Coordinates of C-alpha atoms in Angstrom, one line a residue:
M30 CA -18.8 12.3 -6.1
S31 CA -16.6 11.3 -9.0
R32 CA -13.5 12.5 -7.1
T33 CA -14.5 10.3 -4.2
R34 CA -15.0 7.3 -6.5
G35 CA -11.7 8.0 -8.1
R36 CA -9.8 8.0 -4.8
R37 CA -11.6 4.8 -3.7
A38 CA -10.6 3.1 -6.9
Q39 CA -6.9 4.1 -6.5
T40 CA -7.0 2.9 -2.9
L41 CA -8.8 -0.4 -3.7
V42 CA -6.1 -1.6 -6.1
A43 CA -3.6 -1.5 -3.2
Y44 CA -5.5 -4.4 -1.5
A45 CA -5.0 -6.8 -4.5
G46 CA -2.6 -9.0 -2.6
K47 CA -3.8 -8.1 0.9
P48 CA -7.1 -10.0 1.6
I49 CA -7.2 -9.3 5.3
Q50 CA -6.7 -5.5 4.8
L51 CA -9.4 -5.6 2.1
L52 CA -11.8 -7.2 4.5
L53 CA -11.0 -4.8 7.3
Q54 CA -11.6 -1.7 5.1
Y55 CA -15.2 -2.9 4.7
V56 CA -15.5 -3.6 8.4
R57 CA -14.3 -0.1 9.2
R58 CA -17.1 1.4 7.1
R59 CA -19.6 0.1 9.7
P60 CA -17.7 0.4 13.0
V61 CA -20.7 0.9 15.4
S62 CA -22.6 -2.2 14.2
H63 CA -19.5 -4.4 14.1
T64 CA -18.5 -3.2 17.6
L65 CA -22.0 -4.0 18.9
V66 CA -21.9 -7.5 17.5
L67 CA -18.4 -8.0 19.1
L68 CA -19.5 -6.8 22.5
A69 CA -22.7 -8.9 22.4
I70 CA -20.6 -12.0 21.6
I71 CA -18.1 -11.2 24.4
A72 CA -21.0 -10.7 26.8
A73 CA -22.7 -14.0 25.8
V74 CA -19.5 -16.0 26.2
G75 CA -18.8 -14.3 29.5
C76 CA -22.3 -15.3 30.7
A77 CA -21.8 -18.9 29.6
L78 CA -18.5 -19.2 31.5
G79 CA -20.0 -17.4 34.5
S80 CA -22.7 -20.0 34.6
Q81 CA -20.0 -22.7 34.9
F82 CA -18.5 -21.0 37.9
A83 CA -22.0 -20.5 39.3
I84 CA -22.6 -24.2 39.1
K85 CA -19.4 -24.8 41.0
N86 CA -20.7 -22.5 43.8
L87 CA -24.0 -24.3 43.8
I88 CA -22.3 -27.7 44.2
D89 CA -20.1 -26.4 47.0
A90 CA -23.1 -24.9 48.8
L91 CA -25.2 -28.1 48.7
P92 CA -23.7 -29.9 51.7
A93 CA -24.7 -27.0 54.0
G94 CA -27.7 -26.0 51.9
R95 CA -30.4 -27.3 54.2
D96 CA -29.0 -25.2 57.1
H97 CA -28.3 -22.2 54.9
P98 CA -30.8 -22.3 52.0
A99 CA -30.2 -18.7 51.1
T100 CA -26.8 -19.7 49.7
V101 CA -28.3 -22.3 47.5
V102 CA -31.1 -20.0 46.3
S103 CA -28.6 -17.3 45.5
A104 CA -26.5 -19.7 43.4
F105 CA -29.6 -21.0 41.6
V106 CA -30.8 -17.5 40.8
T107 CA -27.4 -16.5 39.6
I108 CA -27.4 -19.5 37.2
V109 CA -30.8 -18.7 35.9
V110 CA -29.9 -15.0 35.3
L111 CA -26.7 -15.9 33.5
L112 CA -28.4 -18.5 31.3
F113 CA -31.1 -15.9 30.4
A114 CA -28.5 -13.2 29.7
D115 CA -26.4 -15.7 27.6
N116 CA -29.3 -16.4 25.3
L117 CA -30.3 -12.7 25.1
F118 CA -26.8 -11.5 24.1
W119 CA -26.6 -14.2 21.4
R120 CA -29.9 -13.0 19.9
V121 CA -28.8 -9.4 20.1
A122 CA -25.6 -10.3 18.2
G123 CA -27.5 -12.3 15.6
W124 CA -30.1 -9.6 15.1
I125 CA -27.5 -6.8 14.5
S126 CA -25.2 -9.1 12.4
V127 CA -28.0 -9.9 9.9
R128 CA -28.2 -6.4 8.7
T129 CA -24.5 -5.6 9.1
F130 CA -23.0 -8.6 7.3
V131 CA -25.5 -8.5 4.4
A132 CA -24.8 -4.7 4.0
V133 CA -21.1 -5.5 3.8
T134 CA -21.7 -7.9 0.9
G135 CA -23.6 -5.1 -0.8
D136 CA -20.6 -2.8 -0.3
V137 CA -18.2 -5.3 -1.7
R138 CA -20.3 -6.0 -4.9
R139 CA -21.0 -2.3 -5.4
Q140 CA -17.4 -1.2 -5.1
L141 CA -15.9 -4.1 -7.1
F142 CA -18.5 -3.7 -9.9
G143 CA -17.6 0.0 -10.0
Y144 CA -13.9 -0.8 -10.2
A145 CA -14.4 -3.5 -12.9
T146 CA -16.5 -1.2 -15.1
G147 CA -13.7 1.3 -15.1
H148 CA -11.3 -1.1 -16.9
S149 CA -10.4 -0.4 -20.5
P150 CA -11.8 -2.7 -23.3
T151 CA -8.4 -4.5 -23.4
Y152 CA -9.2 -5.9 -19.9
F153 CA -12.6 -7.3 -21.0
S154 CA -11.2 -8.7 -24.3
A155 CA -8.7 -10.8 -22.3
I156 CA -11.1 -12.2 -19.7
R157 CA -14.5 -13.9 -19.9
P158 CA -17.5 -11.8 -18.7
G159 CA -18.7 -14.8 -16.7
T160 CA -15.4 -15.0 -14.9
V161 CA -15.6 -11.3 -13.9
A162 CA -19.1 -11.7 -12.6
S163 CA -18.2 -14.9 -10.8
R164 CA -15.3 -13.3 -9.1
V165 CA -17.3 -10.3 -8.0
S166 CA -19.8 -12.6 -6.4
A167 CA -17.0 -14.9 -5.0
T168 CA -15.3 -12.0 -3.3
A169 CA -18.6 -10.8 -1.7
N170 CA -19.5 -14.4 -0.7
A171 CA -16.0 -14.9 0.8
V172 CA -16.2 -11.7 2.9
F173 CA -19.7 -12.8 4.1
A174 CA -18.4 -16.3 4.9
I175 CA -15.3 -14.9 6.8
E176 CA -17.5 -12.5 8.9
N177 CA -19.9 -15.3 9.7
T178 CA -17.2 -17.8 10.5
V179 CA -15.3 -15.5 12.7
A180 CA -18.4 -14.2 14.5
W181 CA -20.1 -17.6 15.2
N182 CA -17.4 -20.2 14.8
A183 CA -14.0 -18.7 15.7
L184 CA -14.5 -15.8 18.1
P185 CA -16.8 -17.7 20.6
P186 CA -14.5 -20.7 21.1
L187 CA -11.5 -18.4 21.3
L188 CA -13.1 -16.4 24.0
S189 CA -14.3 -19.6 25.8
V190 CA -10.8 -21.1 25.7
F191 CA -9.0 -18.1 27.2
G192 CA -11.9 -17.4 29.6
A193 CA -11.8 -21.0 30.8
I194 CA -8.1 -20.9 31.2
G195 CA -8.5 -17.7 33.3
M196 CA -11.1 -19.4 35.5
L197 CA -8.9 -22.4 36.0
G198 CA -6.5 -20.0 37.7
F199 CA -8.9 -19.9 40.7
V200 CA -8.3 -23.7 41.1
S201 CA -4.6 -23.8 40.3
P202 CA -2.5 -21.0 38.8
W203 CA 0.1 -23.5 37.5
M204 CA -2.7 -25.4 35.7
A205 CA -3.9 -22.2 34.0
I206 CA -0.4 -21.1 33.0
S207 CA 0.5 -24.6 31.6
L208 CA -2.7 -24.8 29.7
L209 CA -2.3 -21.4 28.3
L210 CA 1.2 -22.2 27.0
V211 CA 0.1 -25.5 25.5
S212 CA -2.9 -23.9 23.8
V213 CA -0.9 -21.0 22.3
C214 CA 1.7 -23.5 21.0
M215 CA -1.0 -25.8 19.5
A216 CA -2.9 -22.9 17.9
T217 CA 0.3 -21.5 16.4
L218 CA 1.2 -24.9 15.0
L219 CA -2.2 -25.4 13.5
F220 CA -2.3 -21.9 12.0
W221 CA 1.2 -22.4 10.5
L222 CA 0.1 -25.7 9.0
A223 CA -3.1 -24.2 7.7
S224 CA -1.2 -21.4 6.0
H225 CA 0.7 -24.0 4.0
G226 CA -2.6 -25.1 2.4
S227 CA -3.5 -21.7 1.0
S228 CA -2.1 -22.7 -2.4
K229 CA -4.6 -25.6 -2.6
H230 CA -7.5 -23.3 -1.6
K231 CA -6.5 -20.7 -4.2
R232 CA -6.2 -23.4 -6.9
F233 CA -9.7 -24.5 -6.0
A234 CA -11.1 -20.9 -6.2
S235 CA -9.4 -20.3 -9.5
D236 CA -10.7 -23.6 -11.0
A237 CA -14.2 -22.8 -9.7
A238 CA -14.1 -19.4 -11.4
S239 CA -13.0 -21.0 -14.7
V240 CA -16.0 -23.4 -14.6
D241 CA -18.3 -20.4 -14.1
G242 CA -16.7 -18.6 -17.0
E243 CA -17.0 -21.6 -19.2
L244 CA -20.7 -22.1 -18.4
V245 CA -21.5 -18.5 -19.2
D246 CA -19.4 -18.6 -22.5
V247 CA -21.3 -21.7 -23.7
I248 CA -24.7 -20.6 -22.7
S249 CA -24.3 -17.2 -24.2
N250 CA -23.3 -18.9 -27.5
M251 CA -25.9 -21.7 -27.4
A252 CA -27.2 -20.8 -30.9
T253 CA -23.8 -21.4 -32.3
V254 CA -23.4 -24.7 -30.3
R255 CA -26.6 -26.0 -31.8
M256 CA -25.8 -24.8 -35.3
F257 CA -22.7 -26.9 -35.3
V258 CA -24.2 -29.9 -33.4
A259 CA -21.5 -29.4 -30.7
T260 CA -23.6 -30.1 -27.6
Q261 CA -21.7 -33.3 -26.8
R262 CA -18.4 -31.7 -27.6
E263 CA -19.1 -28.8 -25.2
S264 CA -20.2 -31.3 -22.5
A265 CA -17.0 -33.2 -22.9
R266 CA -15.0 -29.9 -22.7
L267 CA -17.0 -28.9 -19.5
D268 CA -16.3 -32.3 -18.0
A269 CA -12.5 -31.5 -18.2
F270 CA -13.0 -28.2 -16.4
L271 CA -15.3 -29.9 -13.8
N272 CA -12.8 -32.7 -13.2
G273 CA -10.1 -30.2 -12.6
E274 CA -12.3 -28.2 -10.1
M275 CA -13.4 -31.4 -8.3
T276 CA -9.8 -32.6 -8.0
S277 CA -8.6 -29.2 -6.5
R278 CA -11.6 -29.1 -4.2
E279 CA -10.9 -32.6 -2.9
A280 CA -7.3 -31.7 -2.3
S281 CA -8.4 -28.6 -0.4
L282 CA -10.9 -30.5 1.8
R283 CA -8.6 -33.4 2.5
F284 CA -5.9 -31.0 3.8
L285 CA -8.5 -29.5 6.2
E286 CA -9.4 -33.0 7.4
K287 CA -5.8 -33.8 8.2
L288 CA -5.6 -30.7 10.4
R289 CA -8.8 -31.6 12.2
L290 CA -7.5 -35.1 12.9
L291 CA -4.2 -33.7 14.3
H292 CA -6.2 -31.3 16.5
A293 CA -8.6 -34.0 17.8
V294 CA -5.6 -36.2 19.0
A295 CA -3.9 -33.2 20.7
T296 CA -7.1 -32.0 22.5
L297 CA -8.0 -35.5 23.7
L298 CA -4.5 -35.9 25.3
L299 CA -4.7 -32.4 26.8
S300 CA -8.2 -32.9 28.4
S301 CA -7.3 -36.3 29.9
A302 CA -4.2 -34.7 31.4
L303 CA -6.2 -31.8 32.8
L304 CA -8.8 -34.1 34.4
G305 CA -6.1 -36.3 35.9
W306 CA -4.4 -33.2 37.4
V307 CA -7.5 -31.9 39.2
L308 CA -8.3 -35.3 40.6
W309 CA -4.8 -35.5 42.0
L310 CA -5.3 -32.1 43.6
W311 CA -8.6 -33.4 45.1
T312 CA -6.9 -36.4 46.6
L313 CA -4.5 -34.0 48.3
G314 CA -7.4 -31.9 49.6
R315 CA -6.3 -28.9 47.5
A316 CA -9.5 -28.9 45.4
T317 CA -13.2 -29.1 46.3
T318 CA -15.8 -31.3 44.7
G319 CA -17.1 -28.2 42.9
D320 CA -13.5 -27.5 41.6
V321 CA -13.4 -31.0 40.1
V322 CA -16.8 -30.4 38.4
L323 CA -15.6 -27.0 37.3
V324 CA -12.4 -28.2 35.9
S325 CA -14.2 -31.1 34.2
S326 CA -16.7 -28.9 32.6
L327 CA -14.1 -26.3 31.6
G328 CA -11.9 -29.1 30.3
F329 CA -14.6 -30.2 28.0
A330 CA -15.2 -26.5 27.1
I331 CA -11.6 -26.2 26.2
L332 CA -11.7 -29.5 24.3
H333 CA -14.7 -28.5 22.2
G334 CA -13.6 -24.9 22.0
T335 CA -10.1 -25.6 20.7
R336 CA -11.6 -28.1 18.3
D337 CA -14.2 -25.6 17.0
L338 CA -11.6 -22.9 16.9
A339 CA -9.2 -25.0 14.9
V340 CA -12.0 -26.0 12.4
A341 CA -13.0 -22.3 12.2
L342 CA -9.5 -21.1 11.6
V343 CA -8.8 -23.6 8.8
D344 CA -12.2 -22.6 7.3
V345 CA -11.3 -18.9 7.6
T346 CA -8.0 -19.7 5.9
Q347 CA -9.8 -21.3 3.0
H348 CA -12.2 -18.4 2.7
V349 CA -9.3 -15.9 2.9
A350 CA -7.6 -17.8 0.1
R351 CA -10.7 -17.6 -2.1
L352 CA -11.0 -13.9 -1.3
A353 CA -7.3 -13.4 -2.2
E354 CA -7.6 -15.2 -5.5
A355 CA -10.8 -13.3 -6.5
A356 CA -9.4 -9.9 -5.4
Q357 CA -6.1 -10.4 -7.2
A358 CA -8.0 -11.2 -10.4
L359 CA -10.3 -8.2 -10.2
L360 CA -8.0 -5.5 -8.6
V361 CA -5.4 -5.3 -11.4
P362 CA -4.3 -1.8 -12.2
R363 CA -6.4 -0.1 -14.8
D364 CA -4.8 0.6 -18.1
M365 CA -6.0 4.2 -18.3
E366 CA -6.9 5.5 -14.8
E367 CA -8.1 9.2 -15.1
P368 CA -6.9 11.8 -12.7
V369 CA -9.1 12.2 -9.6
S370 CA -9.5 15.9 -10.4
A371 CA -10.0 15.6 -14.1
P372 CA -12.3 18.4 -15.4
A373 CA -15.3 17.9 -17.7
L374 CA -15.0 18.3 -21.4
E375 CA -16.5 21.6 -22.5
I376 CA -18.0 21.6 -26.0
R377 CA -17.5 25.1 -27.3
D378 CA -17.7 23.8 -30.9
A379 CA -17.6 20.1 -31.8
N380 CA -14.4 20.2 -33.8
I381 CA -12.1 17.1 -33.6
D382 CA -8.3 16.8 -34.1
F383 CA -6.0 13.8 -34.3
E384 CA -2.6 15.2 -33.8
N385 CA 0.3 13.0 -35.2
I386 CA -0.9 9.9 -33.4
T387 CA 1.1 6.6 -33.4
F388 CA -0.8 3.9 -31.7
A389 CA -0.5 0.1 -31.2
Y390 CA -2.5 -2.4 -29.3
P391 CA -0.6 -4.3 -26.6
G392 CA 1.9 -6.7 -28.2
R393 CA 1.0 -5.7 -31.8
R394 CA 2.5 -3.5 -34.4
P395 CA 1.3 0.1 -34.7
V396 CA -2.2 0.4 -36.2
L397 CA -1.9 4.2 -36.7
D398 CA 1.4 5.7 -37.9
H399 CA 1.8 9.5 -37.4
F400 CA -1.9 9.9 -38.2
S401 CA -3.3 13.5 -38.3
L402 CA -6.8 14.7 -39.1
H403 CA -8.8 17.8 -38.5
I404 CA -12.6 17.8 -38.6
D405 CA -14.5 21.1 -38.4
A406 CA -17.6 21.3 -36.2
G407 CA -20.7 20.2 -38.1
Q408 CA -18.7 18.4 -40.8
R409 CA -19.7 14.9 -42.0
V410 CA -16.6 12.8 -42.6
G411 CA -16.5 9.3 -43.9
L412 CA -13.6 6.9 -43.2
V413 CA -12.7 4.5 -46.0
G414 CA -9.9 2.0 -46.4
P415 CA -9.1 -1.7 -46.4
S416 CA -9.6 -3.9 -43.4
G417 CA -7.0 -3.4 -40.8
A418 CA -6.2 0.1 -42.0
G419 CA -7.0 1.7 -38.7
K420 CA -10.6 3.0 -39.2
T421 CA -12.1 1.3 -36.1
T422 CA -9.1 2.4 -34.1
V423 CA -9.8 6.0 -35.0
L424 CA -13.4 5.7 -33.6
A425 CA -12.1 3.8 -30.5
L426 CA -9.6 6.6 -29.7
L427 CA -12.2 9.3 -30.3
Q428 CA -14.5 7.5 -27.7
R429 CA -11.4 7.2 -25.5
S430 CA -11.6 3.4 -25.3
F431 CA -7.8 3.7 -25.4
D432 CA -5.4 6.5 -24.8
P433 CA -2.4 6.9 -27.1
P434 CA 0.9 7.4 -25.2
R435 CA 1.5 11.0 -24.3
T436 CA 4.6 11.1 -26.4
S437 CA 2.8 9.7 -29.5
G438 CA 0.2 12.4 -30.2
A439 CA -3.2 13.4 -28.9
V440 CA -6.9 13.3 -29.7
T441 CA -8.7 16.6 -28.9
I442 CA -12.3 17.8 -29.0
S443 CA -12.8 21.6 -28.9
G444 CA -9.0 21.9 -28.4
Q445 CA -9.0 19.8 -25.2
R446 CA -7.0 16.6 -24.9
L447 CA -9.3 13.7 -24.1
C448 CA -6.7 12.2 -21.7
D449 CA -6.9 15.4 -19.6
V450 CA -10.7 15.4 -19.2
S451 CA -13.1 13.1 -17.4
L452 CA -14.1 9.9 -19.3
A453 CA -17.8 10.4 -18.5
S454 CA -17.9 13.9 -20.1
V455 CA -16.3 12.5 -23.3
H456 CA -19.0 9.8 -23.5
D457 CA -21.7 12.4 -22.8
A458 CA -20.6 14.4 -25.9
I459 CA -20.7 11.4 -28.3
A460 CA -23.5 9.2 -29.6
V461 CA -22.7 6.0 -31.4
V462 CA -24.7 3.9 -33.8
P463 CA -22.7 0.6 -34.2
Q464 CA -23.1 -2.2 -36.7
D465 CA -23.8 -4.8 -34.1
V466 CA -26.4 -3.2 -31.8
S467 CA -26.4 -4.7 -28.4
L468 CA -29.5 -4.2 -26.3
F469 CA -30.1 -5.1 -22.6
N470 CA -32.6 -7.9 -21.8
R471 CA -35.0 -5.2 -20.5
T472 CA -38.0 -3.3 -21.9
L473 CA -37.7 -1.4 -25.2
L474 CA -38.3 1.8 -23.2
D475 CA -35.4 1.1 -20.8
N476 CA -33.1 0.5 -23.8
L477 CA -34.3 3.7 -25.6
R478 CA -33.8 5.8 -22.4
Y479 CA -30.4 4.2 -21.6
G480 CA -28.4 7.3 -22.7
R481 CA -30.9 9.7 -21.2
P482 CA -32.8 8.2 -18.3
D483 CA -34.7 11.4 -17.5
A484 CA -36.3 11.6 -21.0
T485 CA -40.1 12.1 -21.0
M486 CA -42.4 9.7 -22.9
A487 CA -43.0 12.5 -25.4
D488 CA -39.3 12.8 -26.0
V489 CA -39.1 9.0 -26.5
L490 CA -41.9 8.9 -29.0
R491 CA -40.5 11.9 -30.9
A492 CA -37.1 10.1 -31.2
C493 CA -38.9 6.9 -32.4
E494 CA -40.7 8.9 -35.1
Q495 CA -37.5 10.5 -36.3
A496 CA -35.8 7.1 -36.4
N497 CA -38.7 5.5 -38.4
C498 CA -39.4 3.0 -35.7
R499 CA -42.8 4.2 -34.4
E500 CA -44.5 1.6 -36.6
L501 CA -42.3 -1.1 -35.2
I502 CA -43.3 -0.2 -31.6
D503 CA -47.0 -0.2 -32.4
S504 CA -46.6 -3.7 -33.9
L505 CA -45.1 -5.2 -30.8
P506 CA -47.6 -6.9 -28.4
E507 CA -46.6 -4.8 -25.4
G508 CA -45.3 -1.7 -27.2
L509 CA -42.5 0.1 -25.3
D510 CA -42.9 -2.4 -22.4
T511 CA -41.8 -5.3 -24.6
I512 CA -38.8 -7.3 -23.3
V513 CA -36.3 -7.4 -26.2
G514 CA -34.4 -10.5 -25.1
E515 CA -30.7 -11.2 -24.5
R516 CA -28.7 -8.6 -26.6
G517 CA -32.0 -7.8 -28.3
T518 CA -32.4 -11.2 -30.0
R519 CA -36.2 -10.9 -30.2
L520 CA -35.8 -8.1 -32.7
S521 CA -34.4 -8.3 -36.2
G522 CA -31.2 -6.7 -37.2
G523 CA -33.0 -3.8 -38.9
Q524 CA -35.3 -3.3 -35.9
R525 CA -32.3 -3.2 -33.6
Q526 CA -30.6 -0.6 -35.9
R527 CA -33.6 1.7 -35.8
I528 CA -33.7 1.4 -32.0
A529 CA -30.0 2.4 -31.9
I530 CA -30.8 5.4 -34.1
A531 CA -33.7 6.4 -31.9
R532 CA -31.4 6.1 -28.9
A533 CA -28.9 8.4 -30.5
F534 CA -31.7 10.9 -31.4
L535 CA -32.8 10.9 -27.7
K536 CA -29.2 11.4 -26.4
D537 CA -28.8 14.4 -28.8
A538 CA -25.0 14.5 -28.5
P539 CA -23.1 17.1 -30.6
I540 CA -20.8 14.3 -32.0
L541 CA -22.1 11.3 -33.8
L542 CA -20.1 8.1 -34.7
L543 CA -21.4 5.6 -37.2
D544 CA -19.6 2.3 -37.4
E545 CA -20.9 0.3 -40.4
A546 CA -24.4 1.2 -39.4
T547 CA -26.1 -0.3 -42.4
S548 CA -23.6 -2.9 -43.8
A549 CA -25.5 -5.9 -42.4
L550 CA -28.9 -4.9 -43.7
D551 CA -30.8 -5.8 -46.9
S552 CA -31.4 -3.0 -49.4
E553 CA -35.0 -2.3 -48.3
S554 CA -34.0 -2.0 -44.6
E555 CA -31.0 0.0 -45.6
A556 CA -33.1 2.5 -47.5
A557 CA -35.5 3.0 -44.6
I558 CA -32.7 3.4 -42.1
Q559 CA -30.8 5.7 -44.3
L560 CA -33.7 8.2 -44.2
A561 CA -33.5 8.1 -40.4
L562 CA -29.8 8.5 -40.5
D563 CA -30.0 11.6 -42.8
R564 CA -32.2 13.2 -40.1
L565 CA -29.8 12.2 -37.4
L566 CA -26.8 13.7 -39.1
A567 CA -28.2 17.2 -39.4
G568 CA -26.4 19.8 -37.3
R569 CA -23.8 17.3 -35.8
T570 CA -20.1 16.6 -36.3
V571 CA -20.2 13.1 -37.8
V572 CA -17.5 10.5 -38.3
A573 CA -18.6 7.3 -40.1
I574 CA -17.1 4.1 -41.3
A575 CA -18.9 2.5 -44.2
H576 CA -18.0 -0.2 -46.7
R577 CA -21.0 0.7 -48.8
L578 CA -19.8 4.0 -50.3
S579 CA -23.4 4.9 -51.3
T580 CA -24.1 5.7 -47.7
L581 CA -21.4 8.4 -47.8
R582 CA -22.5 10.2 -51.0
N583 CA -24.0 13.2 -49.1
F584 CA -21.0 13.6 -46.8
D585 CA -18.8 16.7 -46.8
R586 CA -15.5 14.7 -46.9
I587 CA -14.1 11.3 -47.4
V588 CA -10.9 10.4 -45.7
V589 CA -9.0 7.4 -47.1
I590 CA -6.8 5.5 -44.6
Q591 CA -4.2 2.8 -45.5
H592 CA -1.6 1.2 -43.2
G593 CA -2.5 3.6 -40.5
R594 CA -1.9 6.8 -42.5
L595 CA -4.1 9.3 -44.2
V596 CA -3.5 8.8 -47.9
D597 CA -6.3 10.8 -49.5
D598 CA -8.9 13.4 -48.5
G599 CA -11.6 15.2 -50.4
T600 CA -15.3 15.3 -51.3
P601 CA -17.0 12.2 -52.6
A602 CA -17.2 13.9 -56.1
E603 CA -13.5 14.7 -56.0
L604 CA -12.4 11.3 -55.0
S605 CA -14.6 9.6 -57.5
K606 CA -12.6 11.3 -60.3
R607 CA -9.2 10.8 -58.7
A608 CA -7.3 7.5 -59.1
G609 CA -7.0 5.7 -55.8
I610 CA -8.6 3.4 -53.3
Y611 CA -11.9 5.2 -53.1
R612 CA -12.5 5.3 -56.9
D613 CA -11.5 1.6 -57.2
V614 CA -13.9 0.5 -54.5
L615 CA -16.7 2.7 -55.9
L616 CA -16.4 1.3 -59.4
R617 CA -16.4 -2.3 -58.0
Q618 CA -19.6 -1.6 -56.0
E619 CA -21.3 0.1 -59.0
R620 CA -20.5 -2.9 -61.2
R621 CA -21.8 -5.3 -58.5
T622 CA -25.0 -3.2 -58.1
A623 CA -25.5 -3.2 -61.9
T624 CA -25.0 -7.0 -62.1
S625 CA -27.5 -7.6 -59.3
A626 CA -30.0 -5.4 -60.9
G627 CA -29.7 -7.3 -64.2
V628 CA -30.2 -10.6 -62.4
F629 CA -33.5 -9.5 -60.9
E630 CA -34.9 -7.9 -64.0

């Protein structure tokens, strides 16, 4: 299954600048249902045109109808049958399309979501989450709108126009040929003009996505907005985005109206000429009364059909432009696409190696400079150093959030380069307890089971006891069924931290990463969480970042990093006696602790 998804992802990016091909690859996934819709529409339009010809036959049969009533009855029955079949085929097409077109939007959202989630953190740091979500929905909506517009607004008038032209050949072949040439020329001109408006439609789509992203950004930071009394400021900022969107939308719609006006004038002249031509043939005795009625009705059918077709085509052009804009923004190549056949990581022993790594974020100086570190399985290693030294980057590379260039070293677990194995298997082997715990706006149970969805209730409760959060769960009004709020805001920082530790217990991964897991907590909360962490560390390979060195006192090793290099390495006891960054920080923190204790005595 992962290989199939990988191939689809690699194929999908090729459609970034090809909206029509992107649409067709979703249509090809459901060939039978799309074909049935097409055939039903063709049959419905054929019946509608056939009824026009049947009316001609009825009118021509009327003068002798009293003497030969069978001819009139036959023409009447034919009209009734064709009208019934016309309505039946439309309903069949509508019934099938409801399921088919909706299913396609599901395919689009599913695949684009899967592709977007495969991007590296660099992609998400450079784009607003609201913009990503908006464009996924915009792409699906554009595909749905195109399918609906083509099926109900473009295809029927197109078939009607060409069918009507074909039927006019029975009255006058030259009339049919002339009308065909004029219609093709007019459609080509309109389509050419419509293509020149795609930049306006793309601009509108881009501005609309920006507004959605701005709304999500402000709403998700509403607490900060209120804290700084910035509601009016944000409203004014949003007004600027809205004005830009409204201007671009107005330009897009005005362009469409100009095309419709041009088409209206052209079709009026064409229909008048057509009616005058058949009347001239009638005066020469080369056309019957039924022919005049047929040409008149077909002329109006062509008039309305080409008008509807032109409107539909410019609407399709607008939707295609929106589809192209959204797809181009989403289907950018991934920074670190893994091979389709990448094997899973095999944990023989959970040892870790950073082998001479030099790494820089895009457009920045190197964060790690020829950095090498070996961690034995089961060792507990603390990373210490000033801000910007590269500690967080070490954890990010270990989680394979980024890949170092192949010529600039490698990260390995159990002797296997992380860039050569599947990303999912790397994440399966690692549990993380971050400083800023982010929870989903779901139940507490859903959040606890997130790393192990098949965990039993007994497993969950055991993990909660080990993480010292069983009392917390019992105190909540709905226990494990309590909704924790957006990013877990209904829980305190200490409560979220305990949930993160319980989640790590439940995942039971051989490698554990701690990223400032207690730095934001008060002393009482830190002490309670430290007990839970001590249980969690047992029997695992642990890599931890901590500004409070007291949390690392029971670790096997302390690694000191400065300017992206490993500058010291030893046990906490050894480093506390050796001049260097670790001892300087340790002494400052001890003095600060002593001062605080004196203040509260």
